[in-house]
Coordinates of C-alpha atoms and ligand atoms in Angstrom, one line a residue:
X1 CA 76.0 40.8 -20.1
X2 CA 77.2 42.7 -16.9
X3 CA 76.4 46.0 -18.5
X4 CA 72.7 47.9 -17.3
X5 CA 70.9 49.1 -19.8
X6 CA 67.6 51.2 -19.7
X7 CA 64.8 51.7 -22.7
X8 CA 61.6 53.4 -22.8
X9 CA 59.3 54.1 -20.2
X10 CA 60.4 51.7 -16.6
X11 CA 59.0 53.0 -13.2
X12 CA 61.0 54.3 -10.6
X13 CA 61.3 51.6 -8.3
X14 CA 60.9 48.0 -9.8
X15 CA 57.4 45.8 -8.8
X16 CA 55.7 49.3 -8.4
X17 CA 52.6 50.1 -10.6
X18 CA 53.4 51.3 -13.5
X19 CA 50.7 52.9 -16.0
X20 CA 49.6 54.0 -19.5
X21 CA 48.2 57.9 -20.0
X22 CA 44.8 55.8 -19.6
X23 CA 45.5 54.8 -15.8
X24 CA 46.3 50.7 -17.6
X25 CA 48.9 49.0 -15.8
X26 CA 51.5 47.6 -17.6
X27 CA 52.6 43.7 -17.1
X28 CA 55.9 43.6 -15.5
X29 CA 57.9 40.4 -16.6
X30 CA 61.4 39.5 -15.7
X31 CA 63.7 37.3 -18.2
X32 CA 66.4 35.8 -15.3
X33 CA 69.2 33.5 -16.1
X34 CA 69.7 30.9 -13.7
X35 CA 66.7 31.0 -11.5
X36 CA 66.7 34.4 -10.2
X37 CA 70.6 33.8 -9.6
X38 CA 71.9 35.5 -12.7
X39 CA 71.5 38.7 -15.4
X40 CA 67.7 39.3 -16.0
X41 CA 65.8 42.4 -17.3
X42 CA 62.5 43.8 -16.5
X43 CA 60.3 44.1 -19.2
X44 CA 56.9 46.6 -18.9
X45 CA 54.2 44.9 -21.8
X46 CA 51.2 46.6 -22.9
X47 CA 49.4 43.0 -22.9
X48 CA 50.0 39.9 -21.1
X49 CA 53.1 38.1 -21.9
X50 CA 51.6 34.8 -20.8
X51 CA 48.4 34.7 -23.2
X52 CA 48.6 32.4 -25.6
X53 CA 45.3 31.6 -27.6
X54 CA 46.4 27.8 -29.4
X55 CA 49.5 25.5 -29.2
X56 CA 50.9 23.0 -32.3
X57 CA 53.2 21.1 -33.5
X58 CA 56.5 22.5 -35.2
X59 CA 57.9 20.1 -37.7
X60 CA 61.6 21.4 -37.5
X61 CA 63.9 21.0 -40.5
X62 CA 65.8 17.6 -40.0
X63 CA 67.5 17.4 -36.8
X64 CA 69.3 13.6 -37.6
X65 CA 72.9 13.6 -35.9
X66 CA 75.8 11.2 -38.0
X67 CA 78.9 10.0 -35.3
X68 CA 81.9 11.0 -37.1
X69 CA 82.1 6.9 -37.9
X70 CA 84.8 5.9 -38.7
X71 CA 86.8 8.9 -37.0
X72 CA 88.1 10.7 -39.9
X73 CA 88.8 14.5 -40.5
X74 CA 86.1 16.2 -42.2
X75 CA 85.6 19.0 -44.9
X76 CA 82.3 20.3 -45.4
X77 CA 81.9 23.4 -48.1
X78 CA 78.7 25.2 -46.8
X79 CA 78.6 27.2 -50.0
X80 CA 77.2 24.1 -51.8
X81 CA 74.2 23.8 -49.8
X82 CA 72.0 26.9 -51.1
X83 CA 72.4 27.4 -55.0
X84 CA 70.9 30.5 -56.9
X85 CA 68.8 33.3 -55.4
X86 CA 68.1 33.1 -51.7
X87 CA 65.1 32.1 -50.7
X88 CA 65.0 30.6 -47.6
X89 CA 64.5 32.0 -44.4
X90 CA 66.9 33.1 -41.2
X91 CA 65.0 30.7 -39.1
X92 CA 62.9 27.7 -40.7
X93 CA 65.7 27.6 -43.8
X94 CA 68.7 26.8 -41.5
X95 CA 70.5 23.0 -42.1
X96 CA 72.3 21.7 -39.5
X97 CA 75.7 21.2 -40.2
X98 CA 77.3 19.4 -37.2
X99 CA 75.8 19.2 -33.8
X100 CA 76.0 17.2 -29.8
X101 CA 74.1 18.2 -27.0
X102 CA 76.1 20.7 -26.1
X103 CA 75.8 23.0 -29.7
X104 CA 74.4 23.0 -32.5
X105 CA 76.1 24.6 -35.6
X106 CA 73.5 25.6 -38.5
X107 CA 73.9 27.4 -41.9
X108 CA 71.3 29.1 -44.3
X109 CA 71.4 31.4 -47.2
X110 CA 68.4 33.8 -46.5
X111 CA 66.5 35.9 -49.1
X112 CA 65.2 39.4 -48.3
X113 CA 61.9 39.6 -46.6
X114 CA 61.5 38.5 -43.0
X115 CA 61.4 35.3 -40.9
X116 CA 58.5 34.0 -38.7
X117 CA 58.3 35.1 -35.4
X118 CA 60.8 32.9 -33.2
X119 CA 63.0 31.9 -29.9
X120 CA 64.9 29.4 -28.8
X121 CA 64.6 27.8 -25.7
X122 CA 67.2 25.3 -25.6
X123 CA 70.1 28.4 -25.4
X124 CA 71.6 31.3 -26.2
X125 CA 72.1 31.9 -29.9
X126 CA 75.4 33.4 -31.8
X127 CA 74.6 33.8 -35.4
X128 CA 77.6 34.7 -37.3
X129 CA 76.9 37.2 -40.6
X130 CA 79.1 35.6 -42.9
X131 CA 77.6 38.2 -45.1
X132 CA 74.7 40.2 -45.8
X133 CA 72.7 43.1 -43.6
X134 CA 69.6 43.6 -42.1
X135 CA 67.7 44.0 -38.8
X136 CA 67.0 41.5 -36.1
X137 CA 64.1 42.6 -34.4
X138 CA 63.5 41.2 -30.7
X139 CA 61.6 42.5 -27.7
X140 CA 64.2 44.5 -26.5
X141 CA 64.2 46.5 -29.7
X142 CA 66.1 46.3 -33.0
X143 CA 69.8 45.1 -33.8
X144 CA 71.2 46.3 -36.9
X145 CA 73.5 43.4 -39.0
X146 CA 76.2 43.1 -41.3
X147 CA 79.1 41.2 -42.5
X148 CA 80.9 40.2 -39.7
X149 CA 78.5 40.2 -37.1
X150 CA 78.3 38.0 -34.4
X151 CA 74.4 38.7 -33.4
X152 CA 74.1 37.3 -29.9
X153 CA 70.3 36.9 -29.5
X154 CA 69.9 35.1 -25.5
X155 CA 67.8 32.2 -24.5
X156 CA 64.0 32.4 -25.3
X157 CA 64.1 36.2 -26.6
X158 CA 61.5 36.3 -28.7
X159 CA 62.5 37.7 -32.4
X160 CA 62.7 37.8 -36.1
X161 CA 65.0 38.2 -38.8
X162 CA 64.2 40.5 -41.2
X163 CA 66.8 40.5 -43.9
X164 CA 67.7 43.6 -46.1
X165 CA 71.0 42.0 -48.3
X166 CA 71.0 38.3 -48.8
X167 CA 72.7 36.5 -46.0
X168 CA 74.8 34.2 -45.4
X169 CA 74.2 33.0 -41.5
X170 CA 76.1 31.0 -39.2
X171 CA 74.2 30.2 -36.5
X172 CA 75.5 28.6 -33.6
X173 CA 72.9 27.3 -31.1
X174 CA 73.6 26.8 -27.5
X175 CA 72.4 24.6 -25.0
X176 CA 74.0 27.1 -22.3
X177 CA 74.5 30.8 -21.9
X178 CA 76.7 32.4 -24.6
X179 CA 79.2 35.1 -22.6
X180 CA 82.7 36.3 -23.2
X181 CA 85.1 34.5 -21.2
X182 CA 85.3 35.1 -17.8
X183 CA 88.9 35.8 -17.6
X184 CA 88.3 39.1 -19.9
X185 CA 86.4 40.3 -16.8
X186 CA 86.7 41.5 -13.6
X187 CA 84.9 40.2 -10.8
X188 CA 82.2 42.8 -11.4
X189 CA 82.5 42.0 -15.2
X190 CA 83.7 44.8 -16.5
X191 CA 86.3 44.1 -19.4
X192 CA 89.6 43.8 -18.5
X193 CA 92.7 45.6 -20.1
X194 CA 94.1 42.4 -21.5
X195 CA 90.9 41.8 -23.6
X196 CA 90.8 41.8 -27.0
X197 CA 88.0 43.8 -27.0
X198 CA 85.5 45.8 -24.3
X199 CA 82.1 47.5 -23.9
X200 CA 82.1 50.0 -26.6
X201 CA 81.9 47.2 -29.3
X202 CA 79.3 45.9 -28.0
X203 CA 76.2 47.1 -30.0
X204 CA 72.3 46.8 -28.2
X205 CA 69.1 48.0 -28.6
X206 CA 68.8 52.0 -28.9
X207 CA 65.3 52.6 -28.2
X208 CA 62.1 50.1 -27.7
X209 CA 60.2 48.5 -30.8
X210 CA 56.5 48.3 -30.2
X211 CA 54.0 46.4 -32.7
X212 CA 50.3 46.4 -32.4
X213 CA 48.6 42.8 -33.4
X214 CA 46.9 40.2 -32.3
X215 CA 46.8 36.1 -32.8
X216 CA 50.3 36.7 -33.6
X217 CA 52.5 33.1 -34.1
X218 CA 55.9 32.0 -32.6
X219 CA 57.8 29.6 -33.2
X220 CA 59.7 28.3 -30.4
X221 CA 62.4 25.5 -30.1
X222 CA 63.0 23.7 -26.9
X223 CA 63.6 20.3 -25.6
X224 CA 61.9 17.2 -24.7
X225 CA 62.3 13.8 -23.9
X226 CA 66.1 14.8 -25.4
X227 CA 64.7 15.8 -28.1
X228 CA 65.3 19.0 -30.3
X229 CA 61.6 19.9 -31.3
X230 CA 59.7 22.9 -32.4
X231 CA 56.1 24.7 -31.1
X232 CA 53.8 27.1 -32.9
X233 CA 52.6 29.1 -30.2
X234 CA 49.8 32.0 -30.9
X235 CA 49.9 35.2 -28.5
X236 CA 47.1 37.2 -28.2
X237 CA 48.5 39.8 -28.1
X238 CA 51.4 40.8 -30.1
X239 CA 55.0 39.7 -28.3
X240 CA 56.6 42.9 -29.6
X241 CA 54.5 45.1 -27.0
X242 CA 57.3 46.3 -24.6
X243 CA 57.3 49.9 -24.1
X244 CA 60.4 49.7 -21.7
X245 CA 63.2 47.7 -20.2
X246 CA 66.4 47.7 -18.0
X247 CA 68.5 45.0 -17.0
X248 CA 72.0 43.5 -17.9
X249 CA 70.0 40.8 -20.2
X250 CA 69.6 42.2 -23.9
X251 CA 70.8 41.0 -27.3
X252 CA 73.5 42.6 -29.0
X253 CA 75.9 42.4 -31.9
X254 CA 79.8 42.2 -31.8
X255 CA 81.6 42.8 -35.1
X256 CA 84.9 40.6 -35.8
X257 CA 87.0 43.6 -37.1
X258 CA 86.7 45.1 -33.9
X259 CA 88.3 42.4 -32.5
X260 CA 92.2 43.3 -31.6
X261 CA 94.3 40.6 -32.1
X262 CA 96.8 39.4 -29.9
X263 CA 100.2 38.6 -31.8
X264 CA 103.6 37.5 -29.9
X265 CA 106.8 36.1 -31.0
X266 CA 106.3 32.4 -31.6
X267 CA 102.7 31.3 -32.2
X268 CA 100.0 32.3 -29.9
X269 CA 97.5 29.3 -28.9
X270 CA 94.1 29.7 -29.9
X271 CA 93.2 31.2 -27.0
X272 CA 94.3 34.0 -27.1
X273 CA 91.6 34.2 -30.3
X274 CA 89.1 33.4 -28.1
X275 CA 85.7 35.7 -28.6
X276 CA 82.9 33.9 -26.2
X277 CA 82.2 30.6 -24.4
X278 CA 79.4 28.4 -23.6
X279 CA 78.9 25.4 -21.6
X280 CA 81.1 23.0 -22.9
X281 CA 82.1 25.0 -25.8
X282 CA 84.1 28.1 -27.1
X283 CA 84.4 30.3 -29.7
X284 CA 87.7 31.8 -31.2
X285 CA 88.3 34.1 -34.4
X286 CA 91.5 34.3 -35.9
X287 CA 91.6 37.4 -38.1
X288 CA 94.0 39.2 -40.5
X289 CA 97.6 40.0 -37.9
X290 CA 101.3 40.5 -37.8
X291 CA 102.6 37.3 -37.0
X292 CA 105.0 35.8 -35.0
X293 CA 108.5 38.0 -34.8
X294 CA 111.1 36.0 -33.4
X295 CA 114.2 35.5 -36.2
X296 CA 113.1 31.6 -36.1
X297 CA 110.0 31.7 -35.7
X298 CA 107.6 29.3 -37.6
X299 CA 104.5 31.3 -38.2
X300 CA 101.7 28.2 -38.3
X301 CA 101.2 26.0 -36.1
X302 CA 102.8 23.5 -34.7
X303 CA 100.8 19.6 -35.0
X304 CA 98.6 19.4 -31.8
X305 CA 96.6 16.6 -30.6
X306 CA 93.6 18.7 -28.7
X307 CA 92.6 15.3 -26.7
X308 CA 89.7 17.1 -25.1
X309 CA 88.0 18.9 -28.0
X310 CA 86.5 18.9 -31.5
X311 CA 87.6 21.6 -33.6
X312 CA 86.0 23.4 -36.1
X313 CA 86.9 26.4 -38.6
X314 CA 84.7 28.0 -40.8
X315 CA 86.5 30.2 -43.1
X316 CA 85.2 33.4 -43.8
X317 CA 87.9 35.5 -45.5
X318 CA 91.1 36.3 -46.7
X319 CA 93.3 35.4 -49.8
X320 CA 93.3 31.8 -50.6
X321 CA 94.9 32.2 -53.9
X322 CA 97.7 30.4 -52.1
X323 CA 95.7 27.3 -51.4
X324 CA 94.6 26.1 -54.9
X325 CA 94.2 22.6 -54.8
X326 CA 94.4 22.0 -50.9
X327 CA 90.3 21.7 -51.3
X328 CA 89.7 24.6 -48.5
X329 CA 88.0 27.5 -49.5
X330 CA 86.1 30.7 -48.1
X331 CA 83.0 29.0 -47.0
X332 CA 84.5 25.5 -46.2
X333 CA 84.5 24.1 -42.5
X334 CA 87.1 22.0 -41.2
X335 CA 86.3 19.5 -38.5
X336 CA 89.4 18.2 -36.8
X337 CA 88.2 15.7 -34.3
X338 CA 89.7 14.6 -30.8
X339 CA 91.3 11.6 -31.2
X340 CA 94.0 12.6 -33.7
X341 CA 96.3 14.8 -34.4
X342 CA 96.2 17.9 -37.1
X343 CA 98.1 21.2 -38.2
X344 CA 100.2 22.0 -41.6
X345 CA 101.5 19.7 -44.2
X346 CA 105.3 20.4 -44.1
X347 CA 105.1 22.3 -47.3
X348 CA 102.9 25.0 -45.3
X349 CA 105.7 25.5 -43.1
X350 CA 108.0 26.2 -45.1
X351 CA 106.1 28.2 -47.0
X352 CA 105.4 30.3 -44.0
X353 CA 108.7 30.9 -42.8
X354 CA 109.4 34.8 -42.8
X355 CA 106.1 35.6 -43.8
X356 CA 104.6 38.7 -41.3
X357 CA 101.3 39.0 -41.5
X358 CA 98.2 36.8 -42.3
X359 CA 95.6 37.9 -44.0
X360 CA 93.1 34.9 -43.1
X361 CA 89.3 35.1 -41.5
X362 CA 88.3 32.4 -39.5
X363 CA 85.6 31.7 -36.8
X364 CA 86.9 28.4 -34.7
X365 CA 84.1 26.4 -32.7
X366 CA 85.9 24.0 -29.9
X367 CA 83.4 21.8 -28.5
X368 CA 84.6 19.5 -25.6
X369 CA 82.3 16.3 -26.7
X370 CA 82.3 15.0 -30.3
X371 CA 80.4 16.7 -32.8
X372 CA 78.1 14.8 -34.9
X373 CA 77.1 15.4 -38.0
X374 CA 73.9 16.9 -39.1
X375 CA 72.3 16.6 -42.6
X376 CA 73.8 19.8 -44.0
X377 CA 77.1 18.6 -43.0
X378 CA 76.8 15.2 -44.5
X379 CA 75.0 17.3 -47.8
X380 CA 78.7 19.8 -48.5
X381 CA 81.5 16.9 -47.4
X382 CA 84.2 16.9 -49.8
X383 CA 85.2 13.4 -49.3
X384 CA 88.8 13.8 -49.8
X385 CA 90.0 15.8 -47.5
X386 CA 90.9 13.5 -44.9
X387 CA 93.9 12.1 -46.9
X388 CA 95.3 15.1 -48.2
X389 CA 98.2 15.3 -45.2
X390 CA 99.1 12.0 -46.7
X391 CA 98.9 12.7 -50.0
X392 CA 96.8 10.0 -51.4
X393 CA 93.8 7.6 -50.2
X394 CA 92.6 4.3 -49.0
X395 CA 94.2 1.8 -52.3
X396 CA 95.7 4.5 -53.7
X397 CA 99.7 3.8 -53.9
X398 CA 100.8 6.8 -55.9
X399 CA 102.2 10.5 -54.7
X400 CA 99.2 12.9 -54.2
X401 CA 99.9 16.6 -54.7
X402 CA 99.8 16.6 -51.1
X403 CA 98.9 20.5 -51.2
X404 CA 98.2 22.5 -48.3
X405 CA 95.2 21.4 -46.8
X406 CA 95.3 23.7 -43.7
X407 CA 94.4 27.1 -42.9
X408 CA 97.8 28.8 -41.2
X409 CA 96.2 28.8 -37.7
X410 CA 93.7 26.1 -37.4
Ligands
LIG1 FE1 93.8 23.2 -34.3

């Protein structure tokens, strides 16, 4: 984030003492990016950021990666993974879905009621609100969510969730910084006209949160050995104890709908649907649009072999009336890997011919090394799916319905 922000009570010049009405100095601490190199934020703490009182062992949820073995394209329906009332939690309750060292994409049904105190060290975090609303509080202050939040919480903020409406959360964990994509941005970073979207919808913290406690636990993922694993650190002091900040280095929310498509007349790639990017990663939403004008003009997509990427679409809204029996669904994921080609079944093109607007929600994840896949994702597969272009299966020598089995823009 480019943008300076400024909360509570800083000094006037930075590394100066800076006190309490009882003459106590407050513990500067700066949260840098890239040694020094990058965005940071000063942070002024009542106690000392550094004192932890004990150290254990974190059993994360299971972290097992599946290759995508034999190469096949995959349908996953999230949906099935958390049945009746939510109970789980935003953090310790998410299953990973499909995953490399680059990203990790995670889903979880959470319940009201808060998470444990947590941060991830490994990366930034985007957690998309499929649905639901609450808070996310973090260091920096509170973030208000709802539907259609992308909640963009950076690497090793410490946080929780507290969930007001049941939730439906999409995290996707980075290994990297998450960022919109530099060519939205001037060399300063400001947003550029051609953006799909600029500063003002971008929502941060409004005022600092501070929390009295002590012996308070966090739970904190990081790496080792290549390994994903999990700590239970316990602070002293309580983590939430920041009485004031400024910096370009905050978390904040985005909300899809205030993303303004960009529509032309044949089909726009998917980059010009892109919302952020990582390191060897982005992330695209394709979203309810006038579509493509010209008198000939094919409105899905053509077939396209992406040789350097694995793509994946989570649908999150729009009418799918249309699509009975093609499998796909609001909640599904689609994984098209590299390595072969994908796009409509010719009975989605024709169907789309003169059609002017789409009414589809999507969030697209193109990662540019294979995606494995993680328990969750071997948990919802709908084992089908990968046939339905042809229309029937592996010894099957009969006509399928051979139904739709793509969303219009993946
Ligand atoms: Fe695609």
């Amino acid at each position: 984030m480019a943008h300076y922000r400024s909360l509570g009570s800083v000094p006037p010049k930075r590394h100066t003492q800076h006190r309490d009405p009882d003459g106590q100095l407050y513990r500067e601490e700066l949260m840098g990016e890239e040694g020094f190199s990058s965005d940071s934020s000063l942070l002024y703490h009542r106690g000392v950021p550094s004192a932890i009182v004990d150290s254990q062992v974190w059993e994360l949820p299971d972290q097992t990666r599946t290759p995508n073995h034999p190469l096949k394209p995959r349908h996953l329906e999230l949906h099935t993974l958390f049945e009746g009332d939510a109970t789980a939690d935003a953090v310790t309750g998410r299953r990973l879905v499909l995953g490399n060292n680059d990203v990790r994409i995670g889903y979880v049904v959470a319940g009201p009621g808060a998470s444990p105190y947590y941060r991830n060290a490994i990366g930034d975090e985007c957690v998309y609100v499929e649905s639901g609303s609450g808070v996310v509080e973090t260091v920096f202050g509170t973030l208000s969510y709802r539907t259609g939040d992308y909640v963009i919480v950076p690497r090793a903020t410490t946080h929780r969730w507290v969930v007001g409406e049941a939730s439906r959360l999409y995290p996707i964990e980075a290994n990297s910084h998450i960022a919109p994509p530099k060519r939205y941005l001037s060399r300063f970073g400001q947003f550029l006209e051609h953006a799909p979207y600029c500063e003002r919808d971008l929502v941060g913290p409004t005022e600092t949160f501070v929390v009295e406690g002590e012996n308070v636990e966090v739970l904190v993922k990081h790496r080792a050995g290549g390994a994903v694993l999990g700590t239970r650190m316990t602070y002293a002091t309580h983590p939430f104890d920041v009485v004031g900040w400024d910096g370009c280095l905050y978390p904040y929310t985005f909300n899809i709908e205030d993303y303004m498509p960009i529509t032309g007349k044949v089909h726009q790639p998917p980059p010009v649907h892109q919302v952020f990017e990582g390191h060897n990663f982005v992330i695209c939403n394709f979203l309810p649009r006038k579509v493509d004008y010209h008198e000939l003009a094919i409105p899905v997509p053509y077939y396209h072999s992406n040789v350097d990427s694995d793509e994946v679409m989570f649908y999150v809204g729009g009418d799918y009336e249309a699509r009975k029996g093609s499998g796909i669904n609001i909640g599904s994921i689609s994984l098209h890997p590299g390595g072969h080609a994908h796009g409509p079944q010719p009975s989605a093109i024709e169907a789309s011919l003169g059609v002017e607007y789409f009414e589809e929600s999507a969030v697209m994840v193109d990662t540019f090394a294979p995606l494995d896949l993680g328990e969750g994702g071997l948990a919802a597969e709908d084992p089908a799916y990968a046939w339905t272009w042809a229309g029937r299966g592996p010894g099957a020598d009969g006509e399928g319905d051979g139904g739709p089995a793509v969303f219009s823009n993946s």
